Tab-separated table of C-alpha atoms in Angstrom:
chain	number	residue	atom	x	y	z
A	30	MET	CA	128.207	116.022	92.399
A	31	ALA	CA	129.418	114.268	95.656
A	32	SER	CA	128.810	110.376	95.979
A	33	TYR	CA	127.436	108.720	99.560
A	34	PRO	CA	127.838	105.273	99.358
A	35	ILE	CA	126.044	103.781	101.810
A	36	ARG	CA	126.294	100.269	103.238
A	37	ILE	CA	123.340	98.480	104.851
A	38	ARG	CA	123.494	94.523	106.282
A	39	ALA	CA	120.398	93.037	108.188
A	40	LEU	CA	120.764	90.014	110.329
A	41	LEU	CA	117.609	88.237	111.648
A	42	LYS	CA	118.281	86.019	115.133
A	43	GLY	CA	115.096	84.855	116.862
A	44	ASP	CA	112.210	87.338	116.037
A	45	VAL	CA	115.387	90.494	116.338
A	46	THR	CA	116.474	92.040	112.783
A	47	SER	CA	119.424	93.759	113.753
A	48	ILE	CA	120.552	96.180	111.176
A	49	THR	CA	123.924	97.891	110.901
A	50	ALA	CA	123.927	101.474	108.107
A	51	ILE	CA	126.969	102.834	107.442
A	52	VAL	CA	126.572	106.374	105.181
A	53	SER	CA	129.732	107.728	103.654
A	54	HIS	CA	129.236	111.001	104.158
A	55	PRO	CA	131.194	113.764	105.725
A	56	MET	CA	129.323	115.274	108.708
A	57	GLU	CA	130.863	118.363	108.043
A	58	THR	CA	130.312	120.652	111.804
A	59	GLY	CA	130.485	124.357	110.557
A	60	LEU	CA	133.112	124.563	113.235
A	61	ARG	CA	136.423	123.369	111.663
A	62	LYS	CA	138.868	125.152	109.384
A	63	ASP	CA	140.822	124.519	106.353
A	64	ASP	CA	144.115	124.819	106.010
A	65	ALA	CA	143.708	128.226	104.761
A	66	GLY	CA	142.256	129.286	108.057
A	67	LYS	CA	138.816	129.592	106.221
A	68	THR	CA	135.603	128.094	107.890
A	69	ILE	CA	134.549	125.040	106.097
A	70	PRO	CA	130.556	125.674	106.169
A	71	PRO	CA	128.178	122.607	107.637
A	72	GLN	CA	126.759	119.744	106.294
A	73	TYR	CA	125.494	116.733	108.142
A	74	ILE	CA	122.824	114.567	108.212
A	75	GLN	CA	119.403	115.685	109.754
A	76	VAL	CA	117.161	113.257	109.014
A	77	LEU	CA	117.505	109.425	108.622
A	78	THR	CA	114.887	107.093	108.273
A	79	VAL	CA	114.609	103.235	107.884
A	80	GLU	CA	111.515	101.300	106.017
A	81	LEU	CA	110.401	97.573	106.291
A	82	ASN	CA	109.116	96.590	103.022
A	83	GLY	CA	107.939	100.630	102.690
A	84	LYS	CA	106.705	100.788	105.733
A	85	LYS	CA	108.615	103.609	107.810
A	86	VAL	CA	109.873	102.117	111.092
A	87	MET	CA	112.152	104.538	112.314
A	88	GLU	CA	112.953	108.072	112.118
A	89	SER	CA	116.235	109.610	113.396
A	90	HIS	CA	116.721	113.130	113.363
A	91	LEU	CA	120.625	113.779	113.853
A	92	ASN	CA	122.652	116.773	114.655
A	93	THR	CA	126.546	117.447	113.545
A	94	ALA	CA	128.108	115.315	116.802
A	95	VAL	CA	127.175	112.397	114.865
A	96	SER	CA	130.771	111.144	113.470
A	97	THR	CA	132.333	111.325	109.812
A	98	ASN	CA	130.643	107.976	107.673
A	99	PRO	CA	128.595	107.693	110.554
A	100	VAL	CA	127.283	103.811	111.841
A	101	PHE	CA	124.077	103.214	113.024
A	102	ASN	CA	122.607	100.160	114.674
A	103	PHE	CA	118.953	99.670	115.199
A	104	LYS	CA	116.773	96.968	116.083
A	105	ILE	CA	113.369	95.807	114.362
A	106	LYS	CA	110.753	92.970	115.466
A	107	GLY	CA	108.182	91.944	112.881
A	108	ALA	CA	110.286	91.628	109.909
A	109	LYS	CA	111.057	87.891	107.513
A	110	LEU	CA	113.866	86.235	105.955
A	111	GLY	CA	113.557	88.250	102.331
A	112	ASP	CA	112.224	90.993	103.317
A	113	LYS	CA	112.887	94.974	101.877
A	114	ILE	CA	114.901	96.905	104.288
A	115	VAL	CA	115.328	100.533	102.895
A	116	VAL	CA	117.120	103.657	104.642
A	117	ASN	CA	116.797	107.018	103.815
A	118	TRP	CA	118.420	110.212	104.238
A	119	VAL	CA	118.647	113.763	103.277
A	120	ASP	CA	121.192	116.644	104.631
A	121	ASN	CA	121.005	120.194	105.275
A	122	THR	CA	122.417	121.057	102.419
A	123	GLY	CA	119.919	118.810	100.483
A	124	GLU	CA	121.620	116.314	99.318
A	125	LYS	CA	119.994	112.912	99.563
A	126	GLY	CA	121.515	109.274	100.052
A	127	SER	CA	119.282	105.917	99.996
A	128	GLY	CA	120.103	102.312	100.310
A	129	GLU	CA	118.725	98.833	100.295
A	130	THR	CA	119.714	94.895	101.686
A	131	THR	CA	117.241	92.360	102.330
A	132	VAL	CA	116.822	90.802	105.658
A	133	ILE	CA	119.502	87.481	106.124
A	134	PRO	CA	119.883	84.556	108.520
A	135	GLY	CA	122.202	86.372	111.712
B	20	MET	CA	103.387	128.975	123.883
B	21	ASN	CA	107.018	127.292	123.316
B	22	VAL	CA	109.237	127.790	120.219
B	23	THR	CA	108.940	124.061	119.143
B	24	ARG	CA	104.867	124.382	119.208
B	25	ARG	CA	105.171	127.497	117.417
B	26	ASN	CA	107.068	125.981	114.361
B	27	ILE	CA	104.518	122.966	114.307
B	28	LEU	CA	101.778	125.707	113.157
B	29	LYS	CA	103.392	127.545	111.481
B	30	HIS	CA	104.319	124.484	109.672
B	31	LEU	CA	100.627	122.875	109.496
B	32	GLY	CA	99.748	124.595	106.243
B	33	THR	CA	102.542	121.816	104.344
B	34	GLY	CA	103.086	119.973	107.475
B	35	GLY	CA	100.257	117.613	106.417
B	36	ALA	CA	97.769	115.177	108.474
B	37	LEU	CA	100.706	114.343	111.317
B	38	ALA	CA	101.144	117.682	112.571
B	39	ALA	CA	97.504	118.150	112.623
B	40	LEU	CA	97.014	115.395	114.622
B	41	VAL	CA	100.147	116.779	117.035
B	42	VAL	CA	98.500	119.845	117.376
B	43	SER	CA	94.654	118.654	118.238
B	44	GLY	CA	95.664	116.216	120.134
B	45	LEU	CA	98.630	116.888	122.366
B	46	MET	CA	99.450	120.229	121.531
B	47	ARG	CA	103.439	119.438	121.848
B	48	PRO	CA	104.893	117.293	119.787
B	49	ILE	CA	106.504	115.210	122.529
B	50	ALA	CA	104.975	111.857	120.676
B	51	ALA	CA	105.887	112.694	117.489
B	52	PHE	CA	108.648	114.158	115.226
B	53	ALA	CA	105.831	115.857	113.076
B	54	GLY	CA	108.398	114.622	110.050
B	55	GLN	CA	110.236	117.797	110.754
B	56	TRP	CA	113.721	118.253	112.673
B	57	SER	CA	113.733	120.574	115.512
B	58	LYS	CA	116.100	123.656	114.591
B	59	PRO	CA	115.502	124.894	118.463
B	60	SER	CA	115.924	121.834	119.864
B	61	PHE	CA	119.715	120.956	117.676
B	62	GLU	CA	120.665	124.459	117.521
B	63	SER	CA	120.705	124.794	122.330
B	64	LYS	CA	123.734	125.872	123.146
B	65	ASP	CA	123.379	124.155	126.399
B	66	MET	CA	121.789	121.438	127.924
B	67	ALA	CA	119.115	122.977	130.131
B	68	ALA	CA	118.476	124.446	127.120
B	69	ALA	CA	117.940	121.562	124.551
B	70	MET	CA	116.372	119.904	127.931
B	71	LYS	CA	113.632	122.296	127.660
B	72	ASN	CA	113.380	122.078	124.124
B	73	LEU	CA	112.670	118.324	123.794
B	74	ASP	CA	110.313	118.654	126.906
B	75	ALA	CA	112.167	116.936	128.689
B	76	ALA	CA	113.129	119.139	131.522
B	77	ALA	CA	110.941	117.168	134.160
B	78	ALA	CA	113.028	114.070	133.004
B	79	VAL	CA	113.399	111.704	136.094
B	80	ASP	CA	116.307	109.167	136.727
B	81	SER	CA	115.792	105.831	135.544
B	82	LYS	CA	117.029	102.414	136.412
B	83	ASP	CA	115.584	100.819	133.362
B	84	ILE	CA	118.043	102.910	130.680
B	85	VAL	CA	120.990	100.915	129.597
B	86	LEU	CA	123.544	103.598	127.948
B	87	THR	CA	126.372	101.831	127.176
B	88	ALA	CA	129.578	104.189	126.260
B	89	PRO	CA	133.048	103.895	126.879
B	90	ALA	CA	134.700	105.422	130.342
B	91	ILE	CA	137.860	106.280	128.715
B	92	ALA	CA	137.741	107.625	124.388
B	93	GLU	CA	140.998	108.197	122.734
B	94	ASN	CA	139.556	109.369	119.858
B	95	GLY	CA	136.670	112.254	120.628
B	96	ALA	CA	136.132	112.003	116.484
B	97	VAL	CA	134.399	108.447	116.786
B	98	VAL	CA	132.768	107.618	120.329
B	99	PRO	CA	130.296	104.570	120.178
B	100	VAL	CA	127.240	105.209	122.349
B	101	SER	CA	123.953	102.598	122.336
B	102	VAL	CA	120.911	102.924	124.370
B	103	VAL	CA	118.686	100.669	125.012
B	104	SER	CA	115.540	101.492	126.888
B	105	ASN	CA	113.135	98.514	129.287
B	106	ILE	CA	110.655	101.292	129.906
B	107	PRO	CA	107.289	100.019	128.259
B	108	ASN	CA	105.868	102.164	125.158
B	109	THR	CA	109.106	103.913	124.709
B	110	THR	CA	108.254	105.955	121.644
B	111	ARG	CA	111.616	108.251	121.444
B	112	ILE	CA	115.270	107.945	122.505
B	113	SER	CA	117.256	111.313	122.441
B	114	ILE	CA	121.011	111.303	122.710
B	115	LEU	CA	122.723	114.286	124.302
B	116	VAL	CA	126.463	115.025	124.473
B	117	GLU	CA	126.754	117.984	127.674
B	118	LYS	CA	130.073	119.550	126.575
B	119	ASN	CA	129.184	119.481	122.962
B	120	PRO	CA	129.092	123.262	120.566
B	121	PHE	CA	125.420	121.869	120.192
B	122	PRO	CA	124.421	119.239	123.922
B	123	LEU	CA	121.495	117.642	121.511
B	124	ALA	CA	123.089	114.906	118.908
B	125	GLY	CA	120.281	112.951	117.869
B	126	SER	CA	116.694	111.545	118.505
B	127	PHE	CA	115.710	108.118	117.359
B	128	GLU	CA	111.426	107.504	116.771
B	129	MET	CA	110.583	103.992	116.819
B	130	THR	CA	107.222	103.206	115.042
B	131	GLU	CA	105.631	100.015	113.933
B	132	GLY	CA	108.513	96.913	114.977
B	133	ALA	CA	111.486	99.093	115.453
B	134	LEU	CA	112.979	98.568	119.235
B	135	PRO	CA	113.975	100.955	121.654
B	136	ASP	CA	117.800	99.728	120.788
B	137	VAL	CA	119.738	102.072	119.043
B	138	GLY	CA	123.396	102.268	118.739
B	139	VAL	CA	125.792	105.692	116.943
B	140	ARG	CA	129.006	107.080	116.663
B	141	LEU	CA	128.988	109.957	118.205
B	142	LYS	CA	131.982	113.101	118.660
B	143	PHE	CA	133.166	114.125	121.861
B	144	SER	CA	134.878	117.627	121.565
B	145	GLN	CA	135.760	117.172	125.475
B	146	THR	CA	135.525	115.217	128.101
B	147	SER	CA	132.123	115.485	129.055
B	148	ASN	CA	128.594	113.760	130.631
B	149	VAL	CA	126.613	111.682	127.391
B	150	ARG	CA	122.801	111.652	128.623
B	151	ALA	CA	120.286	109.137	127.156
B	152	VAL	CA	116.356	110.495	127.337
B	153	VAL	CA	114.034	108.202	126.890
B	154	PHE	CA	110.037	109.512	125.737
B	155	ALA	CA	107.459	106.711	126.670
B	156	GLY	CA	103.819	107.195	127.665
B	157	GLY	CA	104.007	110.904	127.490
B	158	LYS	CA	107.132	110.712	130.106
B	159	ALA	CA	110.780	111.505	129.882
B	160	TYR	CA	113.215	109.616	131.491
B	161	MET	CA	117.014	109.817	131.619
B	162	THR	CA	120.349	108.311	133.029
B	163	GLN	CA	123.897	109.566	132.337
B	164	LYS	CA	127.328	108.774	132.539
B	165	GLU	CA	130.721	109.984	131.941
B	166	VAL	CA	133.164	110.010	128.932
B	167	LYS	CA	136.808	110.821	129.414
B	168	VAL	CA	138.051	111.930	126.322
B	169	THR	CA	142.109	112.376	125.515
B	170	ALA	CA	141.744	114.095	122.016
B	171	GLY	CA	138.941	116.182	121.148
B	172	GLY	CA	136.348	115.340	118.008
B	173	CYS	CA	135.508	118.449	116.997
B	174	GLY	CA	136.685	121.573	115.977
B	175	GLY	CA	140.722	121.549	114.681
């Protein structure tokens, strides 16, 4: 089974926490062909959510146009140092991934 | 009845309370995703159809949306695009790339505490307008700009 490492950083500055999430994912469009001329089947993240201390604060619905190994930048209010940020995703093939971090000073 | 609404109704049995709320309250998913990836919106093949499926056909131009994207992108496979909405009560931001095979690239729904400020890297198949659509208070607003692409990010 393929593995999809995810890196997340959450930096608190003032009362705003900037979240950067980088997911290792092919984001295959289904339009490309391999060297043998065979179409590569699509595989792309459809839903990505961000949770703060277990509560969903952001839900993204995505298409094939999102880049390979996508990078997301979000901003949230109301998080404190040490709070837990979780990012979950699921792709069109049913693969899932998740990662977490704690809020640190920015 | 539009396609999006039909899907919502179809999924009502399994969709749970949020879908029920959308159906009973608004009759259209403009304020909430209802937890469902909208196939008709994401598979729309041109800008007009995508906007219609997003319930954004009546979107008005707004100067309160800050859309940041490079004027010229050397690599269409990785184009950083960010959108900040200064419109009060923004609930959702959608980003569309007009000339892509499927224009709708993504929608971001803010709930408690998330600010209407998102950044993502997108593929551009060719030089195209990129459009940010913002949903706030049940209305849709938009702004767009052109990105010139010197090497495409799709196909190959």
